[in-house]
mmCIF file with all atom_site columns, C-alpha atoms in Angstrom:
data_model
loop_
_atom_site.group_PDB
_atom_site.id
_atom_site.type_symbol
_atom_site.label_atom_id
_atom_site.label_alt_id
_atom_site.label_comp_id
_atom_site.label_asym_id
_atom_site.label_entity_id
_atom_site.label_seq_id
_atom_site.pdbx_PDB_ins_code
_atom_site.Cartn_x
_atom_site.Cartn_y
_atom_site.Cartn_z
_atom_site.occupancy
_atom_site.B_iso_or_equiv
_atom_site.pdbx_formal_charge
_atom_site.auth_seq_id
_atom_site.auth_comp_id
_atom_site.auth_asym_id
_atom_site.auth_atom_id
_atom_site.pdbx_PDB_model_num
ATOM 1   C CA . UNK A 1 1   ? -41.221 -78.450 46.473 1.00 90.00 ? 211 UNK A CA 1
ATOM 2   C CA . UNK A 1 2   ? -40.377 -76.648 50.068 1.00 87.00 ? 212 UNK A CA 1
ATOM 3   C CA . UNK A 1 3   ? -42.429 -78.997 51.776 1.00 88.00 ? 213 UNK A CA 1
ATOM 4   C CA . UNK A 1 4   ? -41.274 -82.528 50.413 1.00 90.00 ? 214 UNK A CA 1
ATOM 5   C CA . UNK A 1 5   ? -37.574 -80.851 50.780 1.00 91.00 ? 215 UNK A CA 1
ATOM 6   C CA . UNK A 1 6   ? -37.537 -78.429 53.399 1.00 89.00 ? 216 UNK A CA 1
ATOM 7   C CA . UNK A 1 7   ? -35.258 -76.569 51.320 1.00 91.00 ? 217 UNK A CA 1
ATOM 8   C CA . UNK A 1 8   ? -35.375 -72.777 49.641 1.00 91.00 ? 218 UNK A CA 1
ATOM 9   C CA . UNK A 1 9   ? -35.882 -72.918 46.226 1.00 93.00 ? 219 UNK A CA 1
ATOM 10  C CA . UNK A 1 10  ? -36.966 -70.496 43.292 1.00 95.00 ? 220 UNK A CA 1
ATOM 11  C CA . UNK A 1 11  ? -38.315 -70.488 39.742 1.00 97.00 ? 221 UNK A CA 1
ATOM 12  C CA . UNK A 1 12  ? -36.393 -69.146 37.042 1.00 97.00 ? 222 UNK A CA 1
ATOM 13  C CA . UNK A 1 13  ? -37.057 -68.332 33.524 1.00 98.00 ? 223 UNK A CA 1
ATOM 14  C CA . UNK A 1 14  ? -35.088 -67.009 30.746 1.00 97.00 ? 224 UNK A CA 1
ATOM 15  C CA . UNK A 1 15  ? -34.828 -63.515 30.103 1.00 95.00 ? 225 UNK A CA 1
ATOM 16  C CA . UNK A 1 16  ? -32.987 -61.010 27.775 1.00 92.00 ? 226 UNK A CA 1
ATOM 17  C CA . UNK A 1 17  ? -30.385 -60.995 30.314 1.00 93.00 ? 227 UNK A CA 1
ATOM 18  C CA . UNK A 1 18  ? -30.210 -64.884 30.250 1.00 95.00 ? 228 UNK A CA 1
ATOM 19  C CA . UNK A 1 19  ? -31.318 -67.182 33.757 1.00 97.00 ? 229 UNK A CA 1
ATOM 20  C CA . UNK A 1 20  ? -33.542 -64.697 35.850 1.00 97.00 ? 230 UNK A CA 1
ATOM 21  C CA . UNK A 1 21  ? -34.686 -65.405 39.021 1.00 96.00 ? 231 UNK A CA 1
ATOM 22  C CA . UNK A 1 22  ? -38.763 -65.021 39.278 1.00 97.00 ? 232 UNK A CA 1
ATOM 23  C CA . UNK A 1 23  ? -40.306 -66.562 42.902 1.00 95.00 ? 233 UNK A CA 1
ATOM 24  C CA . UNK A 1 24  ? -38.241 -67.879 45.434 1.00 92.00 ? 234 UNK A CA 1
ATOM 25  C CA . UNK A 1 25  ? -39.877 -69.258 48.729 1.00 90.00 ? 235 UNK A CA 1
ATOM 26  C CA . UNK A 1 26  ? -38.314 -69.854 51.867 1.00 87.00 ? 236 UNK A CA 1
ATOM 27  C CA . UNK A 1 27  ? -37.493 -73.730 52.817 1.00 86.00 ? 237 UNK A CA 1
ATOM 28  C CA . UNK A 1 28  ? -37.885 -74.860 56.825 1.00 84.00 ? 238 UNK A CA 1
ATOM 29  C CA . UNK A 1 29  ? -34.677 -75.358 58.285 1.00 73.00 ? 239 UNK A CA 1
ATOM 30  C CA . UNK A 1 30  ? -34.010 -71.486 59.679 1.00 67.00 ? 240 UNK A CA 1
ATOM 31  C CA . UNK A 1 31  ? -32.021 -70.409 57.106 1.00 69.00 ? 241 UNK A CA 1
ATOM 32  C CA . UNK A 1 32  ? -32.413 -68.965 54.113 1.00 65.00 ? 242 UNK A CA 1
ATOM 33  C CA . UNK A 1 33  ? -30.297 -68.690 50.745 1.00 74.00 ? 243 UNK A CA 1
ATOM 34  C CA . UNK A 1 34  ? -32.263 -65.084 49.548 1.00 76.00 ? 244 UNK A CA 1
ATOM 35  C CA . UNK A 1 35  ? -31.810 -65.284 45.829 1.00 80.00 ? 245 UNK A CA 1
ATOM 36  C CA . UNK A 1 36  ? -33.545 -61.788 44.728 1.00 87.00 ? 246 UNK A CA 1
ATOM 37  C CA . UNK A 1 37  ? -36.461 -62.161 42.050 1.00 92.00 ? 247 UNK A CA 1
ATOM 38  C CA . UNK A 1 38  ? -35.194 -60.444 39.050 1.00 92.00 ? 248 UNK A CA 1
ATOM 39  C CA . UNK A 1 39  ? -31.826 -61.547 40.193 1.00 93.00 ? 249 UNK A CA 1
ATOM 40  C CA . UNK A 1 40  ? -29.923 -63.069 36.450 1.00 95.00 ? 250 UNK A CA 1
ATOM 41  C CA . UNK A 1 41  ? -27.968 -66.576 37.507 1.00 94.00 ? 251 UNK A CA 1
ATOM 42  C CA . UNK A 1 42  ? -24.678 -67.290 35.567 1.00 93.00 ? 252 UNK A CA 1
ATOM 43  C CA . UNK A 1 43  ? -25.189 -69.989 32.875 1.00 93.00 ? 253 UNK A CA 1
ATOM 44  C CA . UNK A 1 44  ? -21.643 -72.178 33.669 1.00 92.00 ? 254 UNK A CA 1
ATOM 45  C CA . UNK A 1 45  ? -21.379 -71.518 37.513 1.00 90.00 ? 255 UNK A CA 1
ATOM 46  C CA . UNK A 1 46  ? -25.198 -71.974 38.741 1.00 94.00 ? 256 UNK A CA 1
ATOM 47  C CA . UNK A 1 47  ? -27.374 -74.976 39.022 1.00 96.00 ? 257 UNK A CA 1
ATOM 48  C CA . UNK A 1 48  ? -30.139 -72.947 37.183 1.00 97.00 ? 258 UNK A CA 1
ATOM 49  C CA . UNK A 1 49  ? -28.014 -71.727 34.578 1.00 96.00 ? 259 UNK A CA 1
ATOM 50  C CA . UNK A 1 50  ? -26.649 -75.309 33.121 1.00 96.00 ? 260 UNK A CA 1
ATOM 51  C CA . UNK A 1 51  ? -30.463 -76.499 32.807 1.00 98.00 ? 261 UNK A CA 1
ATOM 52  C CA . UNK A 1 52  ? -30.298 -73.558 30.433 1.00 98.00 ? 262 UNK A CA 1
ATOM 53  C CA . UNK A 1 53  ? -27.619 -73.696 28.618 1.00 97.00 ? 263 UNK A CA 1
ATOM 54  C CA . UNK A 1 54  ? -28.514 -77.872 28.557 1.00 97.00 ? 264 UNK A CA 1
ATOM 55  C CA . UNK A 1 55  ? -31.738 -77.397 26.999 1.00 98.00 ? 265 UNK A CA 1
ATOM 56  C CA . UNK A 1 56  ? -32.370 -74.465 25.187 1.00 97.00 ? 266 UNK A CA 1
ATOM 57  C CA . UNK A 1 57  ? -30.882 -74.035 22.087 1.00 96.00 ? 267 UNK A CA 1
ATOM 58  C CA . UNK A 1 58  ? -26.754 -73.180 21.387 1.00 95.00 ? 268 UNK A CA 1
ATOM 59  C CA . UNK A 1 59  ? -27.608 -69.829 19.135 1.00 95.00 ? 269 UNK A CA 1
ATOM 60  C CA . UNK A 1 60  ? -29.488 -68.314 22.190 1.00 96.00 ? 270 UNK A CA 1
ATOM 61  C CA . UNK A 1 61  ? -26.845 -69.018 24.816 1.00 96.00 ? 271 UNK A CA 1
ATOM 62  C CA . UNK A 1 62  ? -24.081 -68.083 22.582 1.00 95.00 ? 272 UNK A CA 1
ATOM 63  C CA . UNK A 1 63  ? -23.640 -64.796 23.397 1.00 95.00 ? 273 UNK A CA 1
ATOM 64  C CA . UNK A 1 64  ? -23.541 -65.247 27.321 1.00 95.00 ? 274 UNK A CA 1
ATOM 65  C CA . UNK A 1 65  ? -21.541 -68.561 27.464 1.00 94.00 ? 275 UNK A CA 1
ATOM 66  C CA . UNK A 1 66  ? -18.841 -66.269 25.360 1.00 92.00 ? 276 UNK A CA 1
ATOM 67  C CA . UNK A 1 67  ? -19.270 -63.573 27.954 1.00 92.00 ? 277 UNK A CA 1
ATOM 68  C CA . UNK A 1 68  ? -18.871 -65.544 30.830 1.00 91.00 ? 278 UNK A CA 1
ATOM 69  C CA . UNK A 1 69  ? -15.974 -67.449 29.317 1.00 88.00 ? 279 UNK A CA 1
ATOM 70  C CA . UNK A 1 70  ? -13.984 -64.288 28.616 1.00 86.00 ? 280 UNK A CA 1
ATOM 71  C CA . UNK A 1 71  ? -14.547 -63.074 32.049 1.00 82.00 ? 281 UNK A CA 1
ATOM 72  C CA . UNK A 1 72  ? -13.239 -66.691 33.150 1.00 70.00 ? 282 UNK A CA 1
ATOM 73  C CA . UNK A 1 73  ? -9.992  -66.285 31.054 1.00 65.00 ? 283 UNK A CA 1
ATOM 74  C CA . UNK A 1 74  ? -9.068  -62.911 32.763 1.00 48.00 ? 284 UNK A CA 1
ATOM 75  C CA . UNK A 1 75  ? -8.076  -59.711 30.261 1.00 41.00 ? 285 UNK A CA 1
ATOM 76  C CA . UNK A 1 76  ? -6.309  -59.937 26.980 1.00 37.00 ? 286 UNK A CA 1
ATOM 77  C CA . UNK A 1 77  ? -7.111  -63.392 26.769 1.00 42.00 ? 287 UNK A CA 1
ATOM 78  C CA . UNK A 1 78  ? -4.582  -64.916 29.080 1.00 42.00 ? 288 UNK A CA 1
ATOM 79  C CA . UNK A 1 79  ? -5.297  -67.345 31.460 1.00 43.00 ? 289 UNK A CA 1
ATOM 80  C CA . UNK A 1 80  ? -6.002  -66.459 34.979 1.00 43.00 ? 290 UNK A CA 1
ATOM 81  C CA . UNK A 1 81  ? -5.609  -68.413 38.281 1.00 46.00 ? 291 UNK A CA 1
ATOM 82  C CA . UNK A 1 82  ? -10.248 -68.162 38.390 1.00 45.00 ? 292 UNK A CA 1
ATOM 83  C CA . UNK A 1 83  ? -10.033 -69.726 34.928 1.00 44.00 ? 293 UNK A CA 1
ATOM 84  C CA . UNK A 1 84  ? -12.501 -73.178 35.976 1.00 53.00 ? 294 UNK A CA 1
ATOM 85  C CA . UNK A 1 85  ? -12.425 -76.244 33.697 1.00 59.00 ? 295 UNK A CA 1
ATOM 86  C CA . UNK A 1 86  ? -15.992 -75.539 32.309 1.00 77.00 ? 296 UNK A CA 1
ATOM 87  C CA . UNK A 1 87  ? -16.995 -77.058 28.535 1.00 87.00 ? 297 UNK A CA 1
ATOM 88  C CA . UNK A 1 88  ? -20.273 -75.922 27.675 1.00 91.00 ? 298 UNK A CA 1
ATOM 89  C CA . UNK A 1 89  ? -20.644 -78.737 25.227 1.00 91.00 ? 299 UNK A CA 1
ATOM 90  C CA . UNK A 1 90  ? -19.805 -81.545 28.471 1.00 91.00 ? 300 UNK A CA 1
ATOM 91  C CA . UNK A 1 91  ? -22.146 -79.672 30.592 1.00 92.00 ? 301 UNK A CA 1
ATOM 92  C CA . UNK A 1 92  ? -25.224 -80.063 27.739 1.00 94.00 ? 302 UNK A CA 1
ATOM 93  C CA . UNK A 1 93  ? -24.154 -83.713 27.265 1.00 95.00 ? 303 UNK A CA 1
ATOM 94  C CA . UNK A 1 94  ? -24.076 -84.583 31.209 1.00 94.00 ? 304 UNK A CA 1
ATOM 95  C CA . UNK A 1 95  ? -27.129 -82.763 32.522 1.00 96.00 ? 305 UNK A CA 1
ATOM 96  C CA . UNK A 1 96  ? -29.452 -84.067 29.600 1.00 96.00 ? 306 UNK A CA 1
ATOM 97  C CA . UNK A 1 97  ? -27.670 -87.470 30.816 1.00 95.00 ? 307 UNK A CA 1
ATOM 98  C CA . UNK A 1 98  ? -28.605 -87.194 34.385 1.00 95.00 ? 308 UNK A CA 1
ATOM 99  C CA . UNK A 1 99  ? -31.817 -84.398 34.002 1.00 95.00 ? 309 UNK A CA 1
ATOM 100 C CA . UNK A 1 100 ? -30.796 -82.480 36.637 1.00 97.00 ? 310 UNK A CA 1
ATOM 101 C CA . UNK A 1 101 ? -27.437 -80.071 37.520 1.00 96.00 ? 311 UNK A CA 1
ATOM 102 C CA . UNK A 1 102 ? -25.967 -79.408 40.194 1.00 94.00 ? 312 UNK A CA 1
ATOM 103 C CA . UNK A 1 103 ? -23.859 -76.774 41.793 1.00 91.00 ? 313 UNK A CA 1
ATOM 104 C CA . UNK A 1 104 ? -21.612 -77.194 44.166 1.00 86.00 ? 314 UNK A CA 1
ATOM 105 C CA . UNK A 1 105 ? -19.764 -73.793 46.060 1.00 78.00 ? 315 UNK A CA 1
ATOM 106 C CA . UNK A 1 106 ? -19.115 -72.772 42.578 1.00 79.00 ? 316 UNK A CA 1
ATOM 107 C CA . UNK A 1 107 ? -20.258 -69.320 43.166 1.00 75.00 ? 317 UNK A CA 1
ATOM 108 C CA . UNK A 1 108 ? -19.974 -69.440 46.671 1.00 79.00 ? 318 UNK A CA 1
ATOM 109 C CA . UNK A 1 109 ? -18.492 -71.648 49.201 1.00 80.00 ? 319 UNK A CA 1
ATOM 110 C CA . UNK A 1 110 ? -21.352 -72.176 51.361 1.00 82.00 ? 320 UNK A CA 1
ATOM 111 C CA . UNK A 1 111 ? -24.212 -72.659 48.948 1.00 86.00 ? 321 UNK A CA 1
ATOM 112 C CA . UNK A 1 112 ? -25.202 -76.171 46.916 1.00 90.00 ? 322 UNK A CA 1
ATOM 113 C CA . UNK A 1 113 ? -27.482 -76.100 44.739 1.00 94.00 ? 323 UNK A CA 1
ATOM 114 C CA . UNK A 1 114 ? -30.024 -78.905 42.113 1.00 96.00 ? 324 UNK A CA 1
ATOM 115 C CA . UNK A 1 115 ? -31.870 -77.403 39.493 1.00 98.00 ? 325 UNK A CA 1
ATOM 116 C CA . UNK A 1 116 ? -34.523 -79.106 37.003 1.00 98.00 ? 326 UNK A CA 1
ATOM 117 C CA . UNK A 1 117 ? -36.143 -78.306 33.954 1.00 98.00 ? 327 UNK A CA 1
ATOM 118 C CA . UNK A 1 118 ? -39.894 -77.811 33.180 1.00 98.00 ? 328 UNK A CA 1
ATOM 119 C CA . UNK A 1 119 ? -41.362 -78.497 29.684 1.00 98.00 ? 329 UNK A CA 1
ATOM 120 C CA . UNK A 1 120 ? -44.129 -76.729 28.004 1.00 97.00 ? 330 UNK A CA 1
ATOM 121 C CA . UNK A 1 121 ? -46.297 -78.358 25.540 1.00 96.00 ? 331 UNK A CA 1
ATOM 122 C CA . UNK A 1 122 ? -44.138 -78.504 22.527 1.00 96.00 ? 332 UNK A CA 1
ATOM 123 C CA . UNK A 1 123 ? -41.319 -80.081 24.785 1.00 95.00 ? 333 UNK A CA 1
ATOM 124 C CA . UNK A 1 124 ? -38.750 -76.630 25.310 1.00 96.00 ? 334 UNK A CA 1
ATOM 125 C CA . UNK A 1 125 ? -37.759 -75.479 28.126 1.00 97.00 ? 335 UNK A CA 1
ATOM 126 C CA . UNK A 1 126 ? -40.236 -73.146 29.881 1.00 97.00 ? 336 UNK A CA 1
ATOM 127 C CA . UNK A 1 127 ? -38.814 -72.564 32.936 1.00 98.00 ? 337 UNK A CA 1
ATOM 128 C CA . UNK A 1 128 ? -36.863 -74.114 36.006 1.00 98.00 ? 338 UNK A CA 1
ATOM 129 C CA . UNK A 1 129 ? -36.489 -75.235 39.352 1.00 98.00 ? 339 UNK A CA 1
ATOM 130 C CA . UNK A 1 130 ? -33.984 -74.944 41.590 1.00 96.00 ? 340 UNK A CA 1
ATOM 131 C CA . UNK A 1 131 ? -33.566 -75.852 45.061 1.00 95.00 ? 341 UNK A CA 1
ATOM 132 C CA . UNK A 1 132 ? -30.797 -74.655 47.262 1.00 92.00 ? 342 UNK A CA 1
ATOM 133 C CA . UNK A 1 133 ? -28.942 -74.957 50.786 1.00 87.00 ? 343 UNK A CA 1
ATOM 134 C CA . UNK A 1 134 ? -26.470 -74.141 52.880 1.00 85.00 ? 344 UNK A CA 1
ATOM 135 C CA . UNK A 1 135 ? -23.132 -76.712 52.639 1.00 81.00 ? 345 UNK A CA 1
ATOM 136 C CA . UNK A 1 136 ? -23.870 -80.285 53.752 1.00 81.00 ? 346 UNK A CA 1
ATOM 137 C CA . UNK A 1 137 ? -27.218 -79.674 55.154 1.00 82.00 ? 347 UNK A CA 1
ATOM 138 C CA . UNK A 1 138 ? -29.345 -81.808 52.921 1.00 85.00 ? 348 UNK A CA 1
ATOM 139 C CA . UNK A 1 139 ? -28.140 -84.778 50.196 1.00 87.00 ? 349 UNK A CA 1
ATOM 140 C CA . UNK A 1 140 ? -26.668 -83.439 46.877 1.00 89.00 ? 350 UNK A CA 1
ATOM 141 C CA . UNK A 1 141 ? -26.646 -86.503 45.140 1.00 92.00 ? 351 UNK A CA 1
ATOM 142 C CA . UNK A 1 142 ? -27.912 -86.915 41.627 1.00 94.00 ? 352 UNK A CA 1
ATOM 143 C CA . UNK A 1 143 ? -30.260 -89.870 42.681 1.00 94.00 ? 353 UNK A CA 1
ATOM 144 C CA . UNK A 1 144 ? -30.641 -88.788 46.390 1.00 95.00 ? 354 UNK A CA 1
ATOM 145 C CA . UNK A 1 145 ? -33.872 -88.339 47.978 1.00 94.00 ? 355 UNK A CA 1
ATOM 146 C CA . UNK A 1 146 ? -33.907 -84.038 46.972 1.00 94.00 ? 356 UNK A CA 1
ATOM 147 C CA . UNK A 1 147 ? -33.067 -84.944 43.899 1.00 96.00 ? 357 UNK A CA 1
ATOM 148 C CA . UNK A 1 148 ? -36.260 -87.336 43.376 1.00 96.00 ? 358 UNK A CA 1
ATOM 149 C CA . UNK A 1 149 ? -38.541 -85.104 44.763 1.00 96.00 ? 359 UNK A CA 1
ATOM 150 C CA . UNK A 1 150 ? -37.144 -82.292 42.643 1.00 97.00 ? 360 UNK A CA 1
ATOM 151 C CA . UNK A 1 151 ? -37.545 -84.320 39.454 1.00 96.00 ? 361 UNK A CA 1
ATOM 152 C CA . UNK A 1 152 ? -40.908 -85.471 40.765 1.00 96.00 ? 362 UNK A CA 1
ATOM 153 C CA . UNK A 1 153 ? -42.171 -81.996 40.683 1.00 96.00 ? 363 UNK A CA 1
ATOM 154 C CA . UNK A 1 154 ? -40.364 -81.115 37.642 1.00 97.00 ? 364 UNK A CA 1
ATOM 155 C CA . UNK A 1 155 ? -42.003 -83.516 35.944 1.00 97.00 ? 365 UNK A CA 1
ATOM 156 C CA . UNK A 1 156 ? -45.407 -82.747 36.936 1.00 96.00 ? 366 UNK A CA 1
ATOM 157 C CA . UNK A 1 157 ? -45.531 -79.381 36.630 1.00 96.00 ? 367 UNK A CA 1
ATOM 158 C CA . UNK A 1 158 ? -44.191 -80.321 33.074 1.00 97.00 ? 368 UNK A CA 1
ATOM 159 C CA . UNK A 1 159 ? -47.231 -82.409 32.381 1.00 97.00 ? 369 UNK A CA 1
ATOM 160 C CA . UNK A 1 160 ? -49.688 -79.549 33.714 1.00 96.00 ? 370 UNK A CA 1
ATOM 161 C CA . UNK A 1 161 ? -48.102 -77.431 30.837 1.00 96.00 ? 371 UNK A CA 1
ATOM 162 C CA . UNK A 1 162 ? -48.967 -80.279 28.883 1.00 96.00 ? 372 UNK A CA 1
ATOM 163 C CA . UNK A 1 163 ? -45.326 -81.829 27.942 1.00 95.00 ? 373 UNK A CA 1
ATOM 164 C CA . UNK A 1 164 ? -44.828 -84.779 26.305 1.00 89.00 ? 374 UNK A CA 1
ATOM 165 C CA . UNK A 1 165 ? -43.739 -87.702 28.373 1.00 80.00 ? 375 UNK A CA 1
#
């Protein structure tokens, strides 16, 4: 994935702390977006964490989309001036539309971010992959050319784990 893109990336899986960060490899432009292994991703404001909450089931994201929606609506449950317009159920129905999410400065300015799933043998989620960059440095769109070759490898690592088609 670093060489077709160029790009950093890492490999995520999900663990008891939801979205954790597990390899992440240096792309080629002399730059890098460190994302420490071990590292947990938000589900709503991260790339990784949408494939998640997209394709695994509601009962095991539960718990962390309410978390990170209470921390969005500020104390005592008013509204506060970070609250962003994020629907968990919209975000499942778009990224299983387009098979891919995207992130876009959400947790910071600087950073975009694509992230794909990978399917194990029984067709769940197993783990994904994310690719990331520093702000307009490489195309963000959901059929550019980083987007194909992340789906491309997406989709065959998903086959090597045995995944339907």
């Amino acid at each position: 994935l670093n060489r077709r893109t160029g790009l950093d990336s890492h490999l995520n899986v999900w663990g008891s702390s939801g979205p954790t960060v597990i390899k992440w490899e240096p792309g080629q432009f002399g730059y890098a977006v460190r994302i420490r292994e071990g590292r947990n991703l938000p589900l709503l404001l991260t790339a990784t964490g949408r494939v998640f909450l997209a394709y695994l089931p509601p009962a095991e994201t539960a718990a962390l989309v309410k978390k990170e929606m209470k921390l969005f609506d500020g104390s005592a449950g008013k509204a506060s001036s970070r609250s962003p317009p994020y629907d968990p159920a919209a975000i499942r129905e778009t990224i299983r539309a387009d098979g891919i999410a995207q992130s876009v400065g959400e947790m910071n300015s600087s950073i975009f971010a694509l992230s794909a799933p990978v399917f194990d043998r029984d067709g769940r989620l197993s783990v994904t992959l994310t690719v990331l960059g520093i702000a307009n440095t490489f195309d963000m769109a959901l059929d550019g050319e980083t987007a194909m070759h992340l789906r491309e490898v997406a989709r065959d690592l998903s086959r090597s784990l045995g995944a339907p088609d």
